[in-house]
Amino acid sequence: DLAFAAKHAGVIQMADILPARRARGPNEPGGIKFGHFADMVQGDRKYPHDPARAALEVVGAGTMLFDQIWLGSYMSGGVGFTQYATAAYTDNILDDYTYYGMDYIKDKYKVDWRNPSAKDRLKPTQDLVNELATEVTLNAMEQCEQFPTLMEDHFGGSQRAGVIAAASGLTCGIATANSNAGLNGWYMSMLAHKEGWSRLGFFGYDLQDQCGSANSLSIRPDEGCVG
């Protein structure tokens, strides 16, 4: 199978076709549905009592495939996506931020996140998203200010913004069992981050992640069940 995939990758249909404005061909990595990808990673099967770890496995694999390989190499010809993506799957910084969020929802709201159940999930309100994302974001920013070596590792604004927002989104998503609350937690983190440090990343983040809060609560994501 490995030899065939290496020699004849073009005939293996790995993905659905992308929207025409994004597609360069009919069989791109970007066409792999996120839900399918999460199933492929098998994090839920391997870590049934640690949804944070299961989600982190998906994040790590996703940044490798979608950001590094597809966006970084194939779409833009290699312009530094590697540096931004590796921040999500090297060392344990994102893990620390995320587990801080897990401890917070357990201590304050008694959410038993290690044993996922509909009984103790929180109602996905904007106030809750604001609170959880702000708490996780401020903790992460304090870590950056306290440990110089952390800033040496995440030396770019995009790295810091992406990793902090990912931890915020995971915290909101796991606490509520609502993917859209998790998505909105990402955007809330971006706004809090910008408010604290005046800027996010190099070009991109200052654009899409400041309009995301409104977009993620519009009718468009609901049409496609996007979270």
PDB file of C-alpha atoms in Angstrom:
ATOM      1  CA  ASP A   1       0.000   0.000   0.000  1.00  0.00           C
ATOM      2  CA  LEU A   2       2.786   2.421   0.887  1.00  0.00           C
ATOM      3  CA  ALA A   3       4.686   1.769  -2.349  1.00  0.00           C
ATOM      4  CA  PHE A   4       1.526   2.159  -4.410  1.00  0.00           C
ATOM      5  CA  ALA A   5       0.630   5.410  -2.658  1.00  0.00           C
ATOM      6  CA  ALA A   6       4.129   6.782  -3.211  1.00  0.00           C
ATOM      7  CA  LYS A   7       4.229   5.874  -6.908  1.00  0.00           C
ATOM      8  CA  HIS A   8       0.626   6.461  -7.884  1.00  0.00           C
ATOM      9  CA  ALA A   9      -0.641   9.127  -5.518  1.00  0.00           C
ATOM     10  CA  GLY A  10      -2.562  10.776  -8.322  1.00  0.00           C
ATOM     11  CA  VAL A  11      -5.000   7.897  -8.687  1.00  0.00           C
ATOM     12  CA  ILE A  12      -5.872   7.672  -4.991  1.00  0.00           C
ATOM     13  CA  GLN A  13      -9.014   9.664  -4.330  1.00  0.00           C
ATOM     14  CA  MET A  14      -8.305  11.063  -0.887  1.00  0.00           C
ATOM     15  CA  ALA A  15     -10.651  14.028  -0.787  1.00  0.00           C
ATOM     16  CA  ASP A  16     -13.789  15.698  -2.059  1.00  0.00           C
ATOM     17  CA  ILE A  17     -13.530  18.529  -4.546  1.00  0.00           C
ATOM     18  CA  LEU A  18     -13.108  21.970  -3.049  1.00  0.00           C
ATOM     19  CA  PRO A  19     -15.140  25.062  -3.904  1.00  0.00           C
ATOM     20  CA  ALA A  20     -13.971  26.357  -7.270  1.00  0.00           C
ATOM     21  CA  ARG A  21     -12.512  29.563  -5.842  1.00  0.00           C
ATOM     22  CA  ARG A  22     -10.164  27.501  -3.632  1.00  0.00           C
ATOM     23  CA  ALA A  23      -9.409  24.473  -5.788  1.00  0.00           C
ATOM     24  CA  ARG A  24      -6.429  23.823  -8.026  1.00  0.00           C
ATOM     25  CA  GLY A  25      -7.407  20.235  -8.741  1.00  0.00           C
ATOM     26  CA  PRO A  26     -10.024  17.589  -7.958  1.00  0.00           C
ATOM     27  CA  ASN A  27      -8.030  15.630  -5.384  1.00  0.00           C
ATOM     28  CA  GLU A  28      -6.453  17.972  -2.853  1.00  0.00           C
ATOM     29  CA  PRO A  29      -5.737  17.467   0.877  1.00  0.00           C
ATOM     30  CA  GLY A  30      -7.887  20.492   1.601  1.00  0.00           C
ATOM     31  CA  GLY A  31     -10.914  18.534   0.448  1.00  0.00           C
ATOM     32  CA  ILE A  32     -10.681  16.092   3.348  1.00  0.00           C
ATOM     33  CA  LYS A  33     -13.612  16.908   5.602  1.00  0.00           C
ATOM     34  CA  PHE A  34     -12.605  17.879   9.138  1.00  0.00           C
ATOM     35  CA  GLY A  35     -15.027  15.358  10.605  1.00  0.00           C
ATOM     36  CA  HIS A  36     -13.546  12.576   8.498  1.00  0.00           C
ATOM     37  CA  PHE A  37     -10.056  13.685   9.436  1.00  0.00           C
ATOM     38  CA  ALA A  38     -10.852  13.587  13.150  1.00  0.00           C
ATOM     39  CA  ASP A  39     -12.090  10.015  12.700  1.00  0.00           C
ATOM     40  CA  MET A  40      -8.916   9.053  10.836  1.00  0.00           C
ATOM     41  CA  VAL A  41      -6.714  10.273  13.674  1.00  0.00           C
ATOM     42  CA  GLN A  42      -8.557   7.950  16.091  1.00  0.00           C
ATOM     43  CA  GLY A  43      -7.931  10.157  19.117  1.00  0.00           C
ATOM     44  CA  ASP A  44     -11.322   9.419  20.651  1.00  0.00           C
ATOM     45  CA  ARG A  45     -10.715   5.685  20.425  1.00  0.00           C
ATOM     46  CA  LYS A  46      -7.253   5.832  21.951  1.00  0.00           C
ATOM     47  CA  TYR A  47      -8.047   8.388  24.664  1.00  0.00           C
ATOM     48  CA  PRO A  48     -11.736   7.847  25.512  1.00  0.00           C
ATOM     49  CA  HIS A  49     -11.357   9.518  28.909  1.00  0.00           C
ATOM     50  CA  ASP A  50      -9.250  12.439  27.768  1.00  0.00           C
ATOM     51  CA  PRO A  51     -11.083  14.476  25.128  1.00  0.00           C
ATOM     52  CA  ALA A  52      -8.466  17.212  25.445  1.00  0.00           C
ATOM     53  CA  ARG A  53      -5.680  14.828  24.409  1.00  0.00           C
ATOM     54  CA  ALA A  54      -7.856  13.384  21.656  1.00  0.00           C
ATOM     55  CA  ALA A  55      -8.497  16.892  20.312  1.00  0.00           C
ATOM     56  CA  LEU A  56      -4.814  17.828  20.578  1.00  0.00           C
ATOM     57  CA  GLU A  57      -3.900  14.801  18.450  1.00  0.00           C
ATOM     58  CA  VAL A  58      -6.285  16.050  15.764  1.00  0.00           C
ATOM     59  CA  VAL A  59      -4.850  19.568  16.000  1.00  0.00           C
ATOM     60  CA  GLY A  60      -1.300  18.278  15.581  1.00  0.00           C
ATOM     61  CA  ALA A  61      -2.153  16.114  12.592  1.00  0.00           C
ATOM     62  CA  GLY A  62      -4.323  18.841  11.086  1.00  0.00           C
ATOM     63  CA  THR A  63      -1.629  21.505  11.198  1.00  0.00           C
ATOM     64  CA  MET A  64       0.763  19.074   9.549  1.00  0.00           C
ATOM     65  CA  LEU A  65      -1.547  18.084   6.699  1.00  0.00           C
ATOM     66  CA  PHE A  66      -3.642  21.186   6.082  1.00  0.00           C
ATOM     67  CA  ASP A  67      -1.279  23.989   7.096  1.00  0.00           C
ATOM     68  CA  GLN A  68       2.183  22.668   6.335  1.00  0.00           C
ATOM     69  CA  ILE A  69       1.648  20.362   3.383  1.00  0.00           C
ATOM     70  CA  TRP A  70      -1.405  21.815   1.690  1.00  0.00           C
ATOM     71  CA  LEU A  71      -1.431  25.546   2.468  1.00  0.00           C
ATOM     72  CA  GLY A  72       2.294  25.943   3.072  1.00  0.00           C
ATOM     73  CA  SER A  73       3.821  23.883   0.298  1.00  0.00           C
ATOM     74  CA  TYR A  74       1.163  23.232  -2.310  1.00  0.00           C
ATOM     75  CA  MET A  75      -0.858  26.444  -2.250  1.00  0.00           C
ATOM     76  CA  SER A  76       1.738  29.083  -1.456  1.00  0.00           C
ATOM     77  CA  GLY A  77       5.029  27.480  -2.406  1.00  0.00           C
ATOM     78  CA  GLY A  78       6.644  27.347   1.024  1.00  0.00           C
ATOM     79  CA  VAL A  79       6.563  30.726   2.735  1.00  0.00           C
ATOM     80  CA  GLY A  80       6.898  29.808   6.388  1.00  0.00           C
ATOM     81  CA  PHE A  81       3.765  27.896   7.275  1.00  0.00           C
ATOM     82  CA  THR A  82       6.045  25.256   8.766  1.00  0.00           C
ATOM     83  CA  GLN A  83       7.109  27.612  11.542  1.00  0.00           C
ATOM     84  CA  TYR A  84       3.530  28.475  12.360  1.00  0.00           C
ATOM     85  CA  ALA A  85       2.209  24.899  12.197  1.00  0.00           C
ATOM     86  CA  THR A  86       4.944  23.197  14.213  1.00  0.00           C
ATOM     87  CA  ALA A  87       4.013  25.322  17.227  1.00  0.00           C
ATOM     88  CA  ALA A  88       0.857  23.233  17.554  1.00  0.00           C
ATOM     89  CA  TYR A  89       2.510  19.814  17.666  1.00  0.00           C
ATOM     90  CA  THR A  90       5.987  20.293  19.131  1.00  0.00           C
ATOM     91  CA  ASP A  91       6.797  20.548  22.858  1.00  0.00           C
ATOM     92  CA  ASN A  92       3.852  20.715  25.280  1.00  0.00           C
ATOM     93  CA  ILE A  93       2.931  24.388  25.315  1.00  0.00           C
ATOM     94  CA  LEU A  94      -0.473  23.986  23.677  1.00  0.00           C
ATOM     95  CA  ASP A  95      -1.090  21.031  25.994  1.00  0.00           C
ATOM     96  CA  ASP A  96      -0.376  23.177  29.064  1.00  0.00           C
ATOM     97  CA  TYR A  97      -2.713  25.931  27.908  1.00  0.00           C
ATOM     98  CA  THR A  98      -5.468  23.426  27.143  1.00  0.00           C
ATOM     99  CA  TYR A  99      -5.229  21.508  30.408  1.00  0.00           C
ATOM    100  CA  TYR A 100      -5.336  24.801  32.281  1.00  0.00           C
ATOM    101  CA  GLY A 101      -8.719  25.293  30.636  1.00  0.00           C
ATOM    102  CA  MET A 102      -9.773  21.764  31.609  1.00  0.00           C
ATOM    103  CA  ASP A 103      -8.833  22.415  35.240  1.00  0.00           C
ATOM    104  CA  TYR A 104     -10.750  25.681  35.157  1.00  0.00           C
ATOM    105  CA  ILE A 105     -14.027  24.193  33.918  1.00  0.00           C
ATOM    106  CA  LYS A 106     -13.739  21.341  36.403  1.00  0.00           C
ATOM    107  CA  ASP A 107     -12.952  23.552  39.399  1.00  0.00           C
ATOM    108  CA  LYS A 108     -15.528  26.252  38.678  1.00  0.00           C
ATOM    109  CA  TYR A 109     -18.331  24.417  36.880  1.00  0.00           C
ATOM    110  CA  LYS A 110     -17.769  20.805  38.016  1.00  0.00           C
ATOM    111  CA  VAL A 111     -17.499  19.613  34.412  1.00  0.00           C
ATOM    112  CA  ASP A 112     -16.085  16.082  34.537  1.00  0.00           C
ATOM    113  CA  TRP A 113     -14.258  16.426  31.251  1.00  0.00           C
ATOM    114  CA  ARG A 114     -12.524  13.055  31.600  1.00  0.00           C
ATOM    115  CA  ASN A 115     -15.901  11.317  31.466  1.00  0.00           C
ATOM    116  CA  PRO A 116     -17.853  13.102  28.729  1.00  0.00           C
ATOM    117  CA  SER A 117     -21.559  13.203  29.504  1.00  0.00           C
ATOM    118  CA  ALA A 118     -24.483  15.328  28.408  1.00  0.00           C
ATOM    119  CA  LYS A 119     -25.447  15.786  32.059  1.00  0.00           C
ATOM    120  CA  ASP A 120     -22.717  18.220  33.050  1.00  0.00           C
ATOM    121  CA  ARG A 121     -22.122  20.083  29.790  1.00  0.00           C
ATOM    122  CA  LEU A 122     -22.569  23.836  30.031  1.00  0.00           C
ATOM    123  CA  LYS A 123     -25.085  25.855  28.033  1.00  0.00           C
ATOM    124  CA  PRO A 124     -23.228  27.463  25.101  1.00  0.00           C
ATOM    125  CA  THR A 125     -23.871  31.153  25.713  1.00  0.00           C
ATOM    126  CA  GLN A 126     -21.801  34.086  24.540  1.00  0.00           C
ATOM    127  CA  ASP A 127     -21.119  35.041  28.162  1.00  0.00           C
ATOM    128  CA  LEU A 128     -19.661  31.605  28.856  1.00  0.00           C
ATOM    129  CA  VAL A 129     -17.524  31.694  25.716  1.00  0.00           C
ATOM    130  CA  ASN A 130     -16.259  35.137  26.698  1.00  0.00           C
ATOM    131  CA  GLU A 131     -15.356  33.947  30.186  1.00  0.00           C
ATOM    132  CA  LEU A 132     -13.615  30.702  29.266  1.00  0.00           C
ATOM    133  CA  ALA A 133     -11.705  32.095  26.295  1.00  0.00           C
ATOM    134  CA  THR A 134     -10.595  35.160  28.253  1.00  0.00           C
ATOM    135  CA  GLU A 135      -9.405  33.043  31.188  1.00  0.00           C
ATOM    136  CA  VAL A 136      -7.363  30.696  29.001  1.00  0.00           C
ATOM    137  CA  THR A 137      -5.997  33.550  26.887  1.00  0.00           C
ATOM    138  CA  LEU A 138      -4.895  35.650  29.860  1.00  0.00           C
ATOM    139  CA  ASN A 139      -3.201  32.650  31.452  1.00  0.00           C
ATOM    140  CA  ALA A 140      -1.291  31.957  28.241  1.00  0.00           C
ATOM    141  CA  MET A 141      -0.262  35.591  27.820  1.00  0.00           C
ATOM    142  CA  GLU A 142       0.982  35.649  31.407  1.00  0.00           C
ATOM    143  CA  GLN A 143       3.089  32.561  30.679  1.00  0.00           C
ATOM    144  CA  CYS A 144       4.646  34.334  27.700  1.00  0.00           C
ATOM    145  CA  GLU A 145       5.550  37.302  29.877  1.00  0.00           C
ATOM    146  CA  GLN A 146       6.886  35.124  32.695  1.00  0.00           C
ATOM    147  CA  PHE A 147       9.079  32.711  30.720  1.00  0.00           C
ATOM    148  CA  PRO A 148      11.490  34.190  28.140  1.00  0.00           C
ATOM    149  CA  THR A 149      12.183  30.753  26.653  1.00  0.00           C
ATOM    150  CA  LEU A 150       8.513  30.460  25.733  1.00  0.00           C
ATOM    151  CA  MET A 151       8.831  33.600  23.647  1.00  0.00           C
ATOM    152  CA  GLU A 152      11.965  32.177  22.037  1.00  0.00           C
ATOM    153  CA  ASP A 153       9.983  29.113  20.999  1.00  0.00           C
ATOM    154  CA  HIS A 154       6.830  30.916  19.863  1.00  0.00           C
ATOM    155  CA  PHE A 155       8.801  33.797  18.393  1.00  0.00           C
ATOM    156  CA  GLY A 156       6.136  34.845  15.894  1.00  0.00           C
ATOM    157  CA  GLY A 157       2.838  36.542  16.534  1.00  0.00           C
ATOM    158  CA  SER A 158       0.989  33.991  14.408  1.00  0.00           C
ATOM    159  CA  GLN A 159       2.377  31.158  16.518  1.00  0.00           C
ATOM    160  CA  ARG A 160       1.322  32.761  19.767  1.00  0.00           C
ATOM    161  CA  ALA A 161      -2.088  33.786  18.451  1.00  0.00           C
ATOM    162  CA  GLY A 162      -2.833  30.399  16.902  1.00  0.00           C
ATOM    163  CA  VAL A 163      -1.799  28.278  19.877  1.00  0.00           C
ATOM    164  CA  ILE A 164      -3.515  30.465  22.481  1.00  0.00           C
ATOM    165  CA  ALA A 165      -6.704  30.583  20.428  1.00  0.00           C
ATOM    166  CA  ALA A 166      -6.627  26.813  19.881  1.00  0.00           C
ATOM    167  CA  ALA A 167      -6.519  26.195  23.632  1.00  0.00           C
ATOM    168  CA  SER A 168      -9.375  28.647  24.131  1.00  0.00           C
ATOM    169  CA  GLY A 169     -11.465  26.988  21.441  1.00  0.00           C
ATOM    170  CA  LEU A 170     -10.853  23.501  22.814  1.00  0.00           C
ATOM    171  CA  THR A 171     -11.848  24.626  26.297  1.00  0.00           C
ATOM    172  CA  CYS A 172     -15.104  26.167  25.079  1.00  0.00           C
ATOM    173  CA  GLY A 173     -15.904  23.228  22.814  1.00  0.00           C
ATOM    174  CA  ILE A 174     -15.289  20.525  25.421  1.00  0.00           C
ATOM    175  CA  ALA A 175     -17.131  22.432  28.163  1.00  0.00           C
ATOM    176  CA  THR A 176     -20.265  22.856  26.053  1.00  0.00           C
ATOM    177  CA  ALA A 177     -20.087  19.918  23.606  1.00  0.00           C
ATOM    178  CA  ASN A 178     -20.869  22.557  20.986  1.00  0.00           C
ATOM    179  CA  SER A 179     -18.433  23.000  18.110  1.00  0.00           C
ATOM    180  CA  ASN A 180     -19.667  26.479  17.264  1.00  0.00           C
ATOM    181  CA  ALA A 181     -18.994  27.611  20.837  1.00  0.00           C
ATOM    182  CA  GLY A 182     -15.472  26.274  20.397  1.00  0.00           C
ATOM    183  CA  LEU A 183     -15.064  28.164  17.140  1.00  0.00           C
ATOM    184  CA  ASN A 184     -16.301  31.344  18.767  1.00  0.00           C
ATOM    185  CA  GLY A 185     -13.870  30.765  21.649  1.00  0.00           C
ATOM    186  CA  TRP A 186     -11.043  30.894  19.103  1.00  0.00           C
ATOM    187  CA  TYR A 187     -12.225  34.269  17.842  1.00  0.00           C
ATOM    188  CA  MET A 188     -12.844  35.623  21.328  1.00  0.00           C
ATOM    189  CA  SER A 189      -9.263  34.725  22.192  1.00  0.00           C
ATOM    190  CA  MET A 190      -8.010  36.656  19.181  1.00  0.00           C
ATOM    191  CA  LEU A 191      -9.877  39.770  20.267  1.00  0.00           C
ATOM    192  CA  ALA A 192      -8.621  39.512  23.867  1.00  0.00           C
ATOM    193  CA  HIS A 193      -5.090  38.874  22.603  1.00  0.00           C
ATOM    194  CA  LYS A 194      -5.163  41.937  20.361  1.00  0.00           C
ATOM    195  CA  GLU A 195      -6.608  44.042  23.163  1.00  0.00           C
ATOM    196  CA  GLY A 196      -3.727  43.023  25.414  1.00  0.00           C
ATOM    197  CA  TRP A 197      -0.773  43.149  23.031  1.00  0.00           C
ATOM    198  CA  SER A 198      -2.044  45.469  20.276  1.00  0.00           C
ATOM    199  CA  ARG A 199      -1.336  43.030  17.451  1.00  0.00           C
ATOM    200  CA  LEU A 200      -1.751  39.395  16.538  1.00  0.00           C
ATOM    201  CA  GLY A 201       0.288  37.968  13.702  1.00  0.00           C
ATOM    202  CA  PHE A 202       2.055  38.861  10.505  1.00  0.00           C
ATOM    203  CA  PHE A 203      -0.640  39.917   8.008  1.00  0.00           C
ATOM    204  CA  GLY A 204      -3.302  37.170   8.181  1.00  0.00           C
ATOM    205  CA  TYR A 205      -4.481  37.032  11.744  1.00  0.00           C
ATOM    206  CA  ASP A 206      -5.280  40.716  11.978  1.00  0.00           C
ATOM    207  CA  LEU A 207      -7.713  40.254   9.111  1.00  0.00           C
ATOM    208  CA  GLN A 208      -9.770  37.079   9.344  1.00  0.00           C
ATOM    209  CA  ASP A 209      -9.727  36.559  13.078  1.00  0.00           C
ATOM    210  CA  GLN A 210     -11.219  39.928  13.944  1.00  0.00           C
ATOM    211  CA  CYS A 211     -14.279  39.403  11.779  1.00  0.00           C
ATOM    212  CA  GLY A 212     -14.739  35.783  12.821  1.00  0.00           C
ATOM    213  CA  SER A 213     -16.882  36.421  15.894  1.00  0.00           C
ATOM    214  CA  ALA A 214     -19.676  37.876  13.798  1.00  0.00           C
ATOM    215  CA  ASN A 215     -19.235  35.361  10.982  1.00  0.00           C
ATOM    216  CA  SER A 216     -19.364  32.321  13.252  1.00  0.00           C
ATOM    217  CA  LEU A 217     -22.700  33.456  14.690  1.00  0.00           C
ATOM    218  CA  SER A 218     -24.297  34.173  11.318  1.00  0.00           C
ATOM    219  CA  ILE A 219     -26.619  31.879   9.380  1.00  0.00           C
ATOM    220  CA  ARG A 220     -23.863  30.717   7.014  1.00  0.00           C
ATOM    221  CA  PRO A 221     -22.124  28.256   9.372  1.00  0.00           C
ATOM    222  CA  ASP A 222     -25.499  26.860  10.436  1.00  0.00           C
ATOM    223  CA  GLU A 223     -26.347  26.057   6.817  1.00  0.00           C
ATOM    224  CA  GLY A 224     -23.446  23.663   6.573  1.00  0.00           C
ATOM    225  CA  CYS A 225     -23.255  22.613  10.219  1.00  0.00           C
ATOM    226  CA  VAL A 226     -19.726  24.007  10.300  1.00  0.00           C
ATOM    227  CA  GLY A 227     -18.097  24.171  13.709  1.00  0.00           C
TER     228      GLY A 227
END
